[in-house]
XYZ file of C-alpha atoms in Angstrom:
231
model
C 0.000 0.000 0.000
C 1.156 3.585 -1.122
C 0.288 6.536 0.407
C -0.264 9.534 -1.965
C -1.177 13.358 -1.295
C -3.493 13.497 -4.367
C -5.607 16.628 -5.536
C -8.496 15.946 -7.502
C -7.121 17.203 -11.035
C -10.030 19.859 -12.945
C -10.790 18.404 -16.349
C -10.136 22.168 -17.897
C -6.050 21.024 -16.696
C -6.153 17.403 -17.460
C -7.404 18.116 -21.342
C -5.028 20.834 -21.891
C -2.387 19.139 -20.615
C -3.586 15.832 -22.727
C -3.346 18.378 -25.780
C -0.201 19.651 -25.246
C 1.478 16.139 -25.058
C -0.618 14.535 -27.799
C 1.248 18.133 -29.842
C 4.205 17.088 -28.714
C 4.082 13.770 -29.490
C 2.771 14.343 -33.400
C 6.040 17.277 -33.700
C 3.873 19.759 -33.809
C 5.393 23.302 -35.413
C 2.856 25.172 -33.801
C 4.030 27.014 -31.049
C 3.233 25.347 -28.084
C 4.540 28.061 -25.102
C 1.227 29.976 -24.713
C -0.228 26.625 -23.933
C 2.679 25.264 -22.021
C 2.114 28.666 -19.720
C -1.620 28.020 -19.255
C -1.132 24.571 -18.022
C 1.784 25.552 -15.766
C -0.132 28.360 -14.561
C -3.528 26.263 -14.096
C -1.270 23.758 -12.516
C -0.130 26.016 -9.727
C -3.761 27.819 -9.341
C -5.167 24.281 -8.067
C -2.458 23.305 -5.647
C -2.538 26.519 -4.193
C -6.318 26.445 -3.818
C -6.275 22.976 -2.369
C -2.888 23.362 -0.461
C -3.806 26.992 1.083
C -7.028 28.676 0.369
C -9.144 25.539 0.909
C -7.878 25.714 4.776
C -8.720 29.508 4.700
C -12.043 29.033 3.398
C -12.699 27.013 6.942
C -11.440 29.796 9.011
C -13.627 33.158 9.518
C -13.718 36.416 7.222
C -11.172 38.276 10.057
C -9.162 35.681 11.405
C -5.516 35.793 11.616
C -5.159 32.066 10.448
C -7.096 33.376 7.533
C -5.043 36.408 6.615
C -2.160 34.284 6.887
C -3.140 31.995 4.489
C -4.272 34.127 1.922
C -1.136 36.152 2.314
C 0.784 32.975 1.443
C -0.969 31.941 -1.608
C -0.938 35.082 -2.954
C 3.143 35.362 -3.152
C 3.096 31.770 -4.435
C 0.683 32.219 -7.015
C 2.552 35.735 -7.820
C 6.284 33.972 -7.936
C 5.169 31.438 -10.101
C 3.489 32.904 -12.738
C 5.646 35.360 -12.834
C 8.662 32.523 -13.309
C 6.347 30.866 -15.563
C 5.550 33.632 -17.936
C 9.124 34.624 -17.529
C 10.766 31.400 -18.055
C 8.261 29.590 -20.777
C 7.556 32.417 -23.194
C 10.547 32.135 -25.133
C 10.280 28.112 -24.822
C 10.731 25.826 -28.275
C 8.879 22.912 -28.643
C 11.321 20.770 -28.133
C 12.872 22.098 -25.261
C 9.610 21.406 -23.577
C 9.126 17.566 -23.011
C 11.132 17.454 -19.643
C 9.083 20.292 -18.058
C 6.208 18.514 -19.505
C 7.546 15.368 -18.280
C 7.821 16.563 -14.648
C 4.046 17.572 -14.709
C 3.215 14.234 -15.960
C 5.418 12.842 -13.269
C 2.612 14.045 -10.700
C 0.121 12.927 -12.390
C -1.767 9.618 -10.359
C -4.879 8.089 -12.076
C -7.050 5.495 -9.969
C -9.920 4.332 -11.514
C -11.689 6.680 -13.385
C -10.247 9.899 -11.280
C -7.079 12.238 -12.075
C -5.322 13.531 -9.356
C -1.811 15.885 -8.735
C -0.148 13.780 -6.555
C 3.156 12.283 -5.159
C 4.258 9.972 -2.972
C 3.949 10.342 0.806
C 7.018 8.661 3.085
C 5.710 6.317 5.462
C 6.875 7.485 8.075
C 5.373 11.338 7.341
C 2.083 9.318 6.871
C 2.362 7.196 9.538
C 2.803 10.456 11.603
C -0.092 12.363 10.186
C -2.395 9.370 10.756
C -1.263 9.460 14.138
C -1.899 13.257 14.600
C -5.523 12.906 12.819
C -6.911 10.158 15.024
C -5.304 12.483 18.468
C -6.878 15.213 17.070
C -10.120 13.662 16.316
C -10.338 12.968 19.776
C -9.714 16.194 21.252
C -5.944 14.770 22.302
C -3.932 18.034 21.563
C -0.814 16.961 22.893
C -0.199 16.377 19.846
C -0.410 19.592 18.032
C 3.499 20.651 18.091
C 4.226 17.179 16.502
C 1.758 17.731 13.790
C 3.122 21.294 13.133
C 6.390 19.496 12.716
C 4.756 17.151 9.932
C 3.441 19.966 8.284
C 5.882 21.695 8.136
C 8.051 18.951 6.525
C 5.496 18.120 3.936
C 5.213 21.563 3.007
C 8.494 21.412 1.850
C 8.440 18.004 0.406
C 5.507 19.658 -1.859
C 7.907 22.468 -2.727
C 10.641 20.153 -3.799
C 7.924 18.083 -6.119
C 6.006 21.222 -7.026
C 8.493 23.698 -7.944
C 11.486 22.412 -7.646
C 11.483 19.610 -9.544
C 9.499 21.175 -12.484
C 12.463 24.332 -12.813
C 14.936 22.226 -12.436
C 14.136 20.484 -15.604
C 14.355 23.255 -17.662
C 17.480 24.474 -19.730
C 18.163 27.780 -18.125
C 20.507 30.402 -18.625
C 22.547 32.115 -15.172
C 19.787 34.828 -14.599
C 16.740 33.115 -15.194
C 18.412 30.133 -12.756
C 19.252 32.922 -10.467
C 15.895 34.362 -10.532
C 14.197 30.842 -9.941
C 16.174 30.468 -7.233
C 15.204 33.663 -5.424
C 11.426 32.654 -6.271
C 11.468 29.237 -4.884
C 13.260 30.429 -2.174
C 10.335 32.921 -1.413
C 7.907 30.599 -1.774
C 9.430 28.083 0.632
C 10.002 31.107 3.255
C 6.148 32.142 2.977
C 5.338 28.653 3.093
C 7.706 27.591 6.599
C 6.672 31.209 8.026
C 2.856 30.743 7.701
C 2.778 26.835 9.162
C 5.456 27.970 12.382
C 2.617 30.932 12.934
C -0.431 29.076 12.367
C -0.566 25.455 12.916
C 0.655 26.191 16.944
C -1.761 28.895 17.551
C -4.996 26.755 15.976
C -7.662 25.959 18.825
C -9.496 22.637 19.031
C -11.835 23.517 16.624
C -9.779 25.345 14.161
C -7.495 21.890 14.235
C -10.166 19.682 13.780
C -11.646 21.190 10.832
C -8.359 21.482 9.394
C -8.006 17.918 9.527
C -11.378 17.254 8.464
C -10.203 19.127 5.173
C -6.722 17.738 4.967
C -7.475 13.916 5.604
C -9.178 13.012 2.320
C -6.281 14.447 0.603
C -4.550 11.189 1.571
C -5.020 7.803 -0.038
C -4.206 4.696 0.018
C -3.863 3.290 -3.124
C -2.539 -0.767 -3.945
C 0.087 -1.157 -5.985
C -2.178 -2.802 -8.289
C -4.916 -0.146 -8.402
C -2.268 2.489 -9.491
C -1.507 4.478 -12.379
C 1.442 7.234 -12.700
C 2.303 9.233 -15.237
C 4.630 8.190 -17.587
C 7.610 9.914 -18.924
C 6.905 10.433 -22.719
């Protein structure tokens, strides 16, 4: 049994994305950037909705946990377009099949259902399943140790994410340099907001969080699994 953090891919993402490889794939002379942007941007815009604003959208109009939140996925979603747009525009079609290949990579299909995923370790999940079922129960003695697990998934998702994804791309010394200094924005955002927020939750700000972050976990058999493949 695997343990994946899967997002429930829109179809608007999947299709584009299942256009831009089947281009690929034919050699397409078309220029392919403008949709290679799209996706990457669309690709960010539902992570970030899932990863941040879906726990905001639990918390209430004025909260702090909120305005944290919403401060965070606002300079990720910035950063990355702006690397994106930045990075892709000048793109050639064939430079684009590891980038696309990394997106793939994160792709997960199980039965009929698309999802953004990657692996969990075991021991992270063990961890979180730990922290859910204390939680559940009102055991908070758990909180700082959940915090901790946040904290280090958060930048397990960065790595997969972001990291990953600019790595593959053939990139001259400033626009390296300036994906450095956005990933390294993100990830400071990212650890900033979880130290502040995660401790300072009350029992019923953690619980709904949990409510809203346990789905995002499955449990999938080997044999019931299907990852994207590297074209």
């Amino acid at each position: 049994m695997t343990t994946y953090y899967a997002i429930p891919c829109p179809d608007k993402l999947r299709d584009n994305f299942a256009r831009m490889i089947d281009k690929l794939d034919q050699g397409s002379r078309d220029p392919l950037a403008p949709l290679l942007i799209e996706v990457a941007n669309d690709y960010t815009d539902v992570i970030v909705q899932v990863m941040v604003l879906g726990n905001s959208e639990m918390m209430p109009q004025d909260s702090m946990a909120r305005k944290v939140l919403e401060g965070v996925a606002s300079v990720i979603k910035a950063t990355s377009h702006t690397m994106n747009r930045q990075v892709l525009h000048k793109m050639s079609n064939s430079d684009m099949t590891p980038v696309a290949n990394q997106i793939r990579a994160r792709r997960l299909e199980v039965g009929d259902r698309t999802y953004i995923s990657f692996v969990v370790p075991d021991d992270l999940a063990a961890t979180y399943r730990r922290c859910f079922a204390a939680i559940r129960q009102g055991d908070l003695s758990v909180q700082r140790e959940f915090a901790e697990a946040v904290l280090r998934f958060s930048r397990i998702a960065h790595q997969h994410f972001y990291v990953e994804s600019m790595q593959s791309l053939k990139l001259g010394m400033i626009a390296r340099k300036l994906v450095d200094i956005g990933g390294a924005g993100i990830e400071k955002a990212s650890d900033a907001a979880i130290r502040k927020l995660v401790p300072a939750l009350n029992a019923e700000e953690l619980l709904g969080f949990v409510e809203y972050l346990e789905p995002l976990y499955i449990d999938v058999p080997p044999h019931a699994q299907q990852e994207g493949m590297r074209l």
